[in-house]
Coordinates of C-alpha atoms in Angstrom, one line a residue:
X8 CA 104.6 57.5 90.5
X9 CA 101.2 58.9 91.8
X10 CA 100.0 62.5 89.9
X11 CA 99.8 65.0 93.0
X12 CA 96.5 66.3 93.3
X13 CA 96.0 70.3 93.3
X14 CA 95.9 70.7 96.8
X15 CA 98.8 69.0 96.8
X16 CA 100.9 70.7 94.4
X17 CA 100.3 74.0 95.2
X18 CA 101.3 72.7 99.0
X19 CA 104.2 71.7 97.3
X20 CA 105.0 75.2 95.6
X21 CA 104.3 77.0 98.7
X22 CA 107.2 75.2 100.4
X23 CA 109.5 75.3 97.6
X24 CA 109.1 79.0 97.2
X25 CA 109.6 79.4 100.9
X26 CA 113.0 77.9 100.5
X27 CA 113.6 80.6 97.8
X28 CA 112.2 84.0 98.6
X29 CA 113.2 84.4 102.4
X30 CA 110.3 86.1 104.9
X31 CA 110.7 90.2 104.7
X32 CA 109.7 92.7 107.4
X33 CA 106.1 94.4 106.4
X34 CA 107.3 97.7 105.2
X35 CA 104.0 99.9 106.7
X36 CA 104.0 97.8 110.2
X37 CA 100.4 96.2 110.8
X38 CA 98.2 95.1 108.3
X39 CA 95.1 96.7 108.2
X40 CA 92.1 94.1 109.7
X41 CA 89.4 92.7 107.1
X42 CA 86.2 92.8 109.2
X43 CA 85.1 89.0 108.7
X44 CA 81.5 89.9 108.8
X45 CA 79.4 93.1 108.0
X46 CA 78.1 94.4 105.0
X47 CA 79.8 95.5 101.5
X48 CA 80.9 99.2 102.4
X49 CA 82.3 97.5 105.9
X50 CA 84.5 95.5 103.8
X51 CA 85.0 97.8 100.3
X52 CA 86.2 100.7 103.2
X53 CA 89.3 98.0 104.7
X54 CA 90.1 97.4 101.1
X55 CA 90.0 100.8 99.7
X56 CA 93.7 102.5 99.3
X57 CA 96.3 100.2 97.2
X58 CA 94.5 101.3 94.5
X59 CA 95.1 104.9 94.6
X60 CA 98.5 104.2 95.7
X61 CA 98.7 103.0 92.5
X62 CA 96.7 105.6 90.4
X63 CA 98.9 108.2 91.4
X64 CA 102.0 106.5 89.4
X65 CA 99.5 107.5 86.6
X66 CA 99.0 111.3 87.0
X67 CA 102.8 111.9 87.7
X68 CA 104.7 115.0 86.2
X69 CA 105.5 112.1 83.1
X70 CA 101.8 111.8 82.4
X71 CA 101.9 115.8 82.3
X72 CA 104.7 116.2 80.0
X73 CA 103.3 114.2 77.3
X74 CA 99.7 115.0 77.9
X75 CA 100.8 118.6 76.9
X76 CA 102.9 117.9 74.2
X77 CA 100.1 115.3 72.8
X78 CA 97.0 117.9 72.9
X79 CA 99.1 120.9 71.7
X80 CA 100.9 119.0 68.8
X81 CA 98.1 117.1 67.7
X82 CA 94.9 118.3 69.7
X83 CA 92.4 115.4 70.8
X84 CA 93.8 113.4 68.3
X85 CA 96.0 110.9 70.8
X86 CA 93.3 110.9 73.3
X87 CA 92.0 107.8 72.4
X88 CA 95.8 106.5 73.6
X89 CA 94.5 108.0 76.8
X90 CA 92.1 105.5 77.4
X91 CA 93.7 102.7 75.8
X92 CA 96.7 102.6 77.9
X93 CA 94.2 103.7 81.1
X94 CA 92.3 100.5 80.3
X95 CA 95.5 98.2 79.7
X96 CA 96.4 99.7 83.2
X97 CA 93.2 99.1 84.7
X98 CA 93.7 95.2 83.3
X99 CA 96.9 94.8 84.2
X100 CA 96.8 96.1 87.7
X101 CA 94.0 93.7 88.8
X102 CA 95.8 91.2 87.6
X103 CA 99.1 92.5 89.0
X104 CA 96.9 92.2 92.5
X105 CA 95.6 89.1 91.8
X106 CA 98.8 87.4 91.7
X107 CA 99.8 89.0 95.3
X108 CA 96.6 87.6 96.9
X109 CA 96.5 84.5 95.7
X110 CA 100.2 83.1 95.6
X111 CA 101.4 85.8 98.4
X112 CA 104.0 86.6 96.2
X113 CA 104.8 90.2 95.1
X114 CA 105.5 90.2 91.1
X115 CA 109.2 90.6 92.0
X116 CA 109.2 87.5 94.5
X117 CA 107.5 85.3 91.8
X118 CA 110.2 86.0 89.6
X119 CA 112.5 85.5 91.4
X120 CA 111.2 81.9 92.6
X121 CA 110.5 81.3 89.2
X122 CA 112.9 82.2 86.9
X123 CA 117.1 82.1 87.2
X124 CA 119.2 84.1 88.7
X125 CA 120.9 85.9 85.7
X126 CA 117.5 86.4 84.4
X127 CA 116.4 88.1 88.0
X128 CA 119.3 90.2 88.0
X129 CA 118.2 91.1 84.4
X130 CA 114.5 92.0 85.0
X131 CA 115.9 93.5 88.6
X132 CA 118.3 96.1 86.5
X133 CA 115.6 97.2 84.2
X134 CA 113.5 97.8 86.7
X135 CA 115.6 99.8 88.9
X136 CA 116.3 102.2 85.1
X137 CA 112.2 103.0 84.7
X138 CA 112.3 103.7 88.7
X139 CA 115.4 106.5 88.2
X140 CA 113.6 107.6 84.6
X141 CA 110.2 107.8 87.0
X142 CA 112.1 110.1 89.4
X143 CA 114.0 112.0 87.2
X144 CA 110.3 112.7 86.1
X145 CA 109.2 113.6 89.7
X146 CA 112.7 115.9 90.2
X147 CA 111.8 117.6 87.4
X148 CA 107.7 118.0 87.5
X149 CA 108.3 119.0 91.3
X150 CA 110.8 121.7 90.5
X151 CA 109.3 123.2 88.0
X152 CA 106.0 124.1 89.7
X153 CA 108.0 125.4 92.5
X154 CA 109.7 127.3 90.3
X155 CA 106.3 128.8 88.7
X156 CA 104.3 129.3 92.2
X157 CA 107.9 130.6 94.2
X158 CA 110.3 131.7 91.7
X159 CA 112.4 129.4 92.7
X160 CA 115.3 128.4 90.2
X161 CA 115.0 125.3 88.8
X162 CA 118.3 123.9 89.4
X163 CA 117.5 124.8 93.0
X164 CA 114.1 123.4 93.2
X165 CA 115.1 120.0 92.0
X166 CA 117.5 119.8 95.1
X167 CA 114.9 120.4 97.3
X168 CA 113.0 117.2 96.7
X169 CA 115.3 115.4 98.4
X170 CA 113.9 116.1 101.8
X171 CA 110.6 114.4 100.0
X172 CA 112.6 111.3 101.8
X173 CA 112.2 112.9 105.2
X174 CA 108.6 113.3 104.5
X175 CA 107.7 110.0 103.2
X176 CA 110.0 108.3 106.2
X177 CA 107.6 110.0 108.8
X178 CA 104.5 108.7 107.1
X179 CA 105.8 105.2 106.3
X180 CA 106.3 105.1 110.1
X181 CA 102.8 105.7 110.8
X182 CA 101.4 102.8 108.7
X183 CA 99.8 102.2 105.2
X184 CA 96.4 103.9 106.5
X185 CA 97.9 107.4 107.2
X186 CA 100.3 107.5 103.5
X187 CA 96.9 106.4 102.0
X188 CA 94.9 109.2 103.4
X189 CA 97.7 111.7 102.4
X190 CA 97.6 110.2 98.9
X191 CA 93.8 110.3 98.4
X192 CA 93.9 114.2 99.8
X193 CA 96.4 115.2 96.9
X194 CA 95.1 113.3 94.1
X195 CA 92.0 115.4 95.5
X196 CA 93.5 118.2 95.3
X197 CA 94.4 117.6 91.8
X198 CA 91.4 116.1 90.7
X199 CA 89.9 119.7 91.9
X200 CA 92.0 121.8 90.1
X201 CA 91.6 120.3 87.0
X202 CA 87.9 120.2 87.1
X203 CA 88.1 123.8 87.5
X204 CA 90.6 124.2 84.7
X205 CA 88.5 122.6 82.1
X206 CA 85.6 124.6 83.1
X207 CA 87.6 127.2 81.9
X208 CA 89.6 126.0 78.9
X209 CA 85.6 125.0 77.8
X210 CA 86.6 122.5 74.9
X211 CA 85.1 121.5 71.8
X212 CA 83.3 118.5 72.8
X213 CA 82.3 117.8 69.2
X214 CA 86.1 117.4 68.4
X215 CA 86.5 115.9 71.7
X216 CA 84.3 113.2 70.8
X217 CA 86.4 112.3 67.6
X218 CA 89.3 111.9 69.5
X219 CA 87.9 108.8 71.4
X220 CA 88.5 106.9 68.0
X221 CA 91.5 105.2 66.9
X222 CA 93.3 107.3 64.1
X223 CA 96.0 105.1 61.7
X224 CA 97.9 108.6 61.4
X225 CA 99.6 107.3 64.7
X226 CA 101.5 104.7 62.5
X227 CA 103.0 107.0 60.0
X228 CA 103.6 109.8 61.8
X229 CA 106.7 109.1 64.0
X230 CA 106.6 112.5 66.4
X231 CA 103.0 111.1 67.2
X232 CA 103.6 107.8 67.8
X233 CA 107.0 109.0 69.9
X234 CA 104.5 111.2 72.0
X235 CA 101.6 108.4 71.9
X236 CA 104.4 105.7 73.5
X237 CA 105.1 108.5 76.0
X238 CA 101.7 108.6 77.2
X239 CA 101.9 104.7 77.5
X240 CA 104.8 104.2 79.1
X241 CA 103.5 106.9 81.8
X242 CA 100.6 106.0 82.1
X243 CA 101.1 101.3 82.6
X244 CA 104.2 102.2 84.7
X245 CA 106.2 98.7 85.2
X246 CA 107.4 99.4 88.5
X247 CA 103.7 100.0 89.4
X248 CA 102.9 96.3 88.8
X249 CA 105.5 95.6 91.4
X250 CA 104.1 97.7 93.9
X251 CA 100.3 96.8 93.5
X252 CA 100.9 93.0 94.1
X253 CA 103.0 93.7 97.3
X254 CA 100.6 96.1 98.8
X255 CA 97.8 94.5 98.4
X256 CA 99.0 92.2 100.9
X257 CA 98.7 94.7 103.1
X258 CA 95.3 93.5 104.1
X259 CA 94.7 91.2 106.5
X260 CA 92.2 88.3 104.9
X261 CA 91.2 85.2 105.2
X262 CA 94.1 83.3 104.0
X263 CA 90.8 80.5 102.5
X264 CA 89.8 79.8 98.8
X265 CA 87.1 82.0 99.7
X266 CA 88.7 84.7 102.1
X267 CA 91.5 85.1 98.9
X268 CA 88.4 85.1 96.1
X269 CA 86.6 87.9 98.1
X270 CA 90.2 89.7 98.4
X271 CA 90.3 89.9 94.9
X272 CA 87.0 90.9 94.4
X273 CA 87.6 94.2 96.4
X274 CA 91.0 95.0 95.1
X275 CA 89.7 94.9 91.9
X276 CA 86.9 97.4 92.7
X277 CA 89.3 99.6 94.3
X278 CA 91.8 99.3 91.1
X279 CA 88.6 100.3 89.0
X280 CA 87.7 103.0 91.0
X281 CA 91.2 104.8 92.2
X282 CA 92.2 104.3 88.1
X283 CA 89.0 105.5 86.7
X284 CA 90.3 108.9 88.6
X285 CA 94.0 108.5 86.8
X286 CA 91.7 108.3 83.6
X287 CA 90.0 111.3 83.9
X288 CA 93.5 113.2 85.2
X289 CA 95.1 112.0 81.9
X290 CA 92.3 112.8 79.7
X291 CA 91.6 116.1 81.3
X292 CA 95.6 117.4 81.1
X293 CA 95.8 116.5 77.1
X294 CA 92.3 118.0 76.7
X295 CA 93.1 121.3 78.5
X296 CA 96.1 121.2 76.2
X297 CA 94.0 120.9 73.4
X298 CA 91.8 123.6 73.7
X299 CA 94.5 126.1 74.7
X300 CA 97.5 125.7 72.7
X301 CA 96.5 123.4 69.7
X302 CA 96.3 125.9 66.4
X303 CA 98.8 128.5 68.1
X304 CA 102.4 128.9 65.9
X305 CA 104.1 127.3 68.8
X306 CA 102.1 124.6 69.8
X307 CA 104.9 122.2 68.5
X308 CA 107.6 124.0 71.1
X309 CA 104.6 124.5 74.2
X310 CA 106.4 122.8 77.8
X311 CA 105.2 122.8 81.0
X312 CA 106.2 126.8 82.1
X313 CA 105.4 128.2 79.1
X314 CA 101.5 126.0 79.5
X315 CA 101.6 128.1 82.9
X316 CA 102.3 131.2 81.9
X317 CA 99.2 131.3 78.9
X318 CA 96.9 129.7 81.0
X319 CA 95.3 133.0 83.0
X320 CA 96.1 135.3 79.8
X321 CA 94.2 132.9 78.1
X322 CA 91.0 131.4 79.7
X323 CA 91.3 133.5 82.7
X324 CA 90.5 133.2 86.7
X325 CA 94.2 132.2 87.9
X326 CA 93.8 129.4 85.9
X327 CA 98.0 129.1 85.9
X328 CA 98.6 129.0 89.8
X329 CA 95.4 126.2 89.9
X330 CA 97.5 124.6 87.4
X331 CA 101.1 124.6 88.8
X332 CA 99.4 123.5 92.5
X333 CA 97.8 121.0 90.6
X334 CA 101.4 120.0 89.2
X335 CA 103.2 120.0 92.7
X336 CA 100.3 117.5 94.5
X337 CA 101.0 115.5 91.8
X338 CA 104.3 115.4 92.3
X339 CA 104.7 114.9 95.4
X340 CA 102.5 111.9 95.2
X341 CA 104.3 110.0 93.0
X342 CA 107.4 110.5 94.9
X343 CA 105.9 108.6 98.0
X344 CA 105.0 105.3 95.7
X345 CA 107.7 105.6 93.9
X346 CA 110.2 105.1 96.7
X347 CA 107.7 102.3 98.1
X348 CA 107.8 100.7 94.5
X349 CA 112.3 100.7 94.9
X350 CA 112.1 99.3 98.1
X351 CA 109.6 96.2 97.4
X352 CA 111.3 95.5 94.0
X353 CA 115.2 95.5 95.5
X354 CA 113.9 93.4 98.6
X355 CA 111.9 90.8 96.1
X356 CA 114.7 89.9 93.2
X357 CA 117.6 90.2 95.8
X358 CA 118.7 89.1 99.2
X359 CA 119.9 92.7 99.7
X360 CA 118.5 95.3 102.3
X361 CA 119.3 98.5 102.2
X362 CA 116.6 101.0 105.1
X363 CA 114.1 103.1 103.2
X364 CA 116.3 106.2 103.6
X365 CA 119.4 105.2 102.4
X366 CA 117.6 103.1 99.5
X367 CA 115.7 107.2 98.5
X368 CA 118.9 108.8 99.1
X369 CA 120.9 107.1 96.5
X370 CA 117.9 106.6 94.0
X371 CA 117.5 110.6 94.1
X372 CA 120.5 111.4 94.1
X373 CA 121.0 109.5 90.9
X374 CA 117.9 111.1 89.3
X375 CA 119.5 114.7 90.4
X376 CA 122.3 114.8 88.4
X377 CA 120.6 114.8 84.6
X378 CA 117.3 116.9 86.1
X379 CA 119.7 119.6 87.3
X380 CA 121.8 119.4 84.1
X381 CA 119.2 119.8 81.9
X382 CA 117.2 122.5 83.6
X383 CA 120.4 124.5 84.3
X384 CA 122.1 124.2 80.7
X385 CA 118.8 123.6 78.8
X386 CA 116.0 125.5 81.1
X387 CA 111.9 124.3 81.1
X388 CA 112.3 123.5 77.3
X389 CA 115.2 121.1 78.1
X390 CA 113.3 119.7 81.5
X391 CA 110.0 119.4 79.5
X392 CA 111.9 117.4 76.8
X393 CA 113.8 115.1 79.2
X394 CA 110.3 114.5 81.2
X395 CA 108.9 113.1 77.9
X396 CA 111.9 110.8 77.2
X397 CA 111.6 109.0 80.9
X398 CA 108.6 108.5 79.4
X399 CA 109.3 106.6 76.6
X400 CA 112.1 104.7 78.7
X401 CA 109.4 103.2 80.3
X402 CA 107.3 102.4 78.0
X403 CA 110.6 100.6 76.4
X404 CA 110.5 98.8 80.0
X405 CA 107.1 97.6 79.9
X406 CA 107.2 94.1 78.1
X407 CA 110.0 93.1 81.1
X408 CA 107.1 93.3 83.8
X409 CA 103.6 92.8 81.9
X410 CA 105.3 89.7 79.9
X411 CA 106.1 87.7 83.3
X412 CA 102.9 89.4 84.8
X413 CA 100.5 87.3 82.2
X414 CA 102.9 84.1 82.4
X415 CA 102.1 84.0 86.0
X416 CA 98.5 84.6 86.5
X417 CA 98.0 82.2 83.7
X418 CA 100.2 79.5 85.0
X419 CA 97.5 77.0 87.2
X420 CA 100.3 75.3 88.7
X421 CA 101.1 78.9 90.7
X422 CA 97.9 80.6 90.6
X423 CA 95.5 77.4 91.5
X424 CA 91.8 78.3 91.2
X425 CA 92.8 81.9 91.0
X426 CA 94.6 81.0 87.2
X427 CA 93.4 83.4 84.4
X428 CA 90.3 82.4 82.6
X429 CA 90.7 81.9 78.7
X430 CA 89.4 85.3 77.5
X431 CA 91.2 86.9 80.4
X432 CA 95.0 85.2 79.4
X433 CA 93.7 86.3 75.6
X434 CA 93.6 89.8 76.6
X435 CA 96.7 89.7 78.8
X436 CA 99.1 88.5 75.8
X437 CA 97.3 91.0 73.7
X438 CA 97.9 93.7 75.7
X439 CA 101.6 92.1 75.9
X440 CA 101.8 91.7 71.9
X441 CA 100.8 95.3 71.6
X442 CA 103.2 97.3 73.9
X443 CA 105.9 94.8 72.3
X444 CA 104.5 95.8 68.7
X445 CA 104.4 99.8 69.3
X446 CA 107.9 99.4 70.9
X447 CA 109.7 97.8 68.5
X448 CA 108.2 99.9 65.5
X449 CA 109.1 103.1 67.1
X450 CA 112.9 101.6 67.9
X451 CA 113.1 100.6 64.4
X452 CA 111.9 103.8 63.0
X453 CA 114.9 105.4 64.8
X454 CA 117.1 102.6 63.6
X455 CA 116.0 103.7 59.8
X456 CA 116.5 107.7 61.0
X457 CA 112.9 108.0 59.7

């Protein structure tokens, strides 16, 4: 029997995976035109906006939450984790886009034409748990900032996000451009306002400096590491690796060796850029946590509201309503890709459609019911606390999306010419090994009761 050439093979798994994962309606209507000629910024400007679709995932009220508990507990100490998890996001979702341009599969698709059914539904399940832990994060981040800028209970404000669904419907009607402008104007907006807060806070940049290097007190100490996998698990979201390698497809390129190589190219500069924001949203949260609350007597106790209301008595110039604005862009952004990010993953592992609306409906109204319990039995304290564990839930999630994320970029038989080079697929099961690693110890410390 002859050997099928390249060409051939990946001809064959083309038409194969066709047979698999039927043809789905593009959820934003047109694709937005790749000029075929012109110069870079021509070409970087029709690329640019996936990636900050993205990025936002990464400055949700989640990444708040355990940013302030990390810099009040333990002050710059965990902000090295900061930048380790922002650079295994930054890896991770380039590759994650990779693998939508070259094989035109979304992460969810190529699992589903790769692996078995049971498994599918498996991977499917876990995936549809960190999206509900993600918006129980959002239901809770959103309601407490209107809570601080409206006084408006918290049990109340949580319900309100629901017509966050009518709002995203409206924009998801008027095409991937429009949600992408909105998204870039609120991660703006935060971007802004913490810029202005840390002028304020004005850190110790000496200390600062020392917490950009690994400390092996994160090992033994379990309430760091529990808040150090928090910051992880918020900041390489899984679902966001869904998301990222269907919207990239979003742009209409070449469909060539070359047209795909230059597609990568540019979603990987746009990854870089948009996350290099995420990065400095992170870093700037635990930092201003740091340099406000770390030292006090209840630094170990400090939420969200109670961040808010020391901010102004503290460093001055309405530094908390800058703060909780900051908090409700935020949120608000992350609810838009989040209910992108359900849609794309139910549509990829199963044959079952379900219209946007209905799909948000159901997936808040889950997330509702232990927001509003714990804010109404437990107040901000019990909200603060719950927002940290969704955290952690997804880090625990994490290995079932970056796992099949490296198998398939380094599998040449899918990928083709676009397969991950050997340092590249080194780095990739590192990454894997470590989230698996940090998991796994902190799971086994609670096992022990340590």
């Amino acid at each position: 029997m002859l050997m099928q050439t390249p060409a051939a093979l990946q001809a064959s798994l083309e038409e194969e995976t066709a047979e698999k994962i039927p043809s789905r309606p593009n959820l934003f209507g047109r694709d937005v035109a790749v000029p075929r000629s012109g110069g870079f910024w021509r070409k970087m400007a029709a690329f640019t906006g996936p990636g900050y679709l993205v990025a936002v995932g990464y400055m949700d009220p989640g990444n708040w939450a355990t940013d302030i508990a990390g810099g009040a507990r333990f002050g710059y100490t965990l902000l090295f984790v900061v930048v380790l998890a922002s650079a295994m996001a930054v890896l991770l979702q380039s590759l994650a886009a990779k693998l939508g341009v070259a094989t035109g599969l979304d992460l969810a698709q190529a699992c589903r034409a790769r692996f078995r059914p049971a498994t599918c539904k498996f991977l499917w399940v876990l995936c549809e748990i960190a999206i509900i832990a993600c918006d129980v994060a959002e239901v809770i981040g959103t309601a407490i900032a209107l809570q601080l800028l409206f006084g408006i209970p918290l049990p109340a404000g949580a319900c309100l996000t629901v017509f966050n669904t009518l709002l995203l419907m409206t924009l998801q009607q008027r095409g991937i451009r429009k949600l992408e402008a909105l998204v870039v104007t609120l991660i703006a907006a935060t971007t802004l306002c913490l810029i202005v807060e840390l002028v304020l806070a004005r850190p110790d940049f000496r200390l600062l400096a020392h917490g950009l290097l690994p400390t092996t007190e994160l090992i033994g100490n379990q309430a760091m590491l529990y808040i150090a996998i928090g910051i992880v698990g918020a900041t390489v979201m899984p679902h966001n690796l869904y998301l990222h390698s269907s919207i990239v497809k979003t742009r209409s390129f070449a469909p060539t060796d070359r047209g795909k190589r230059e597609a990568i190219r540019f979603a990987t500069a746009d990854t870089v850029i948009a996350l290099s924001l995420a990065v400095f949203v992170n870093a700037a949260i635990l930092i201003l946590a740091a340099a406000t609350f770390h030292g006090r007597a209840d630094a170990a106790t400090i939420d969200i509201a109670q961040a808010y209301e020391l901010l102004t008595p503290m460093i001055g110039g309405g530094a908390s309503v800058i703060f909780a604005a900051a908090l409700l862009a935020a949120g608000q952004n992350s609810t838009l890709t989040g209910t992108i990010a359900g849609q794309i993953v139910m549509e990829g592992f199963t044959d079952f459609r379900l219209s946007p609306w209905k799909r948000r409906l159901i997936s808040r109204s889950i997330a509702l019911l232990p927001a509003v319990y714990a804010s109404y039995f437990f107040g901000s304290v019990g909200a603060t606390r719950l927002l940290v564990l969704t955290q952690v839930i997804l880090s625990l999630q994490l290995p079932f999306a970056v796992v099949p994320l490296a198998m398939f970029t380094g599998d040449r038989g899918l990928m083709g010419k676009f397969v991950n080079r050997p340092g590249t697929r080194a780095v990739a099961w590192a990454v894997c090994g470590l989230l698996i690693a940090l998991n796994l110890w902190l799971v086994g410390q609670w096992a022990l009761g340590l």
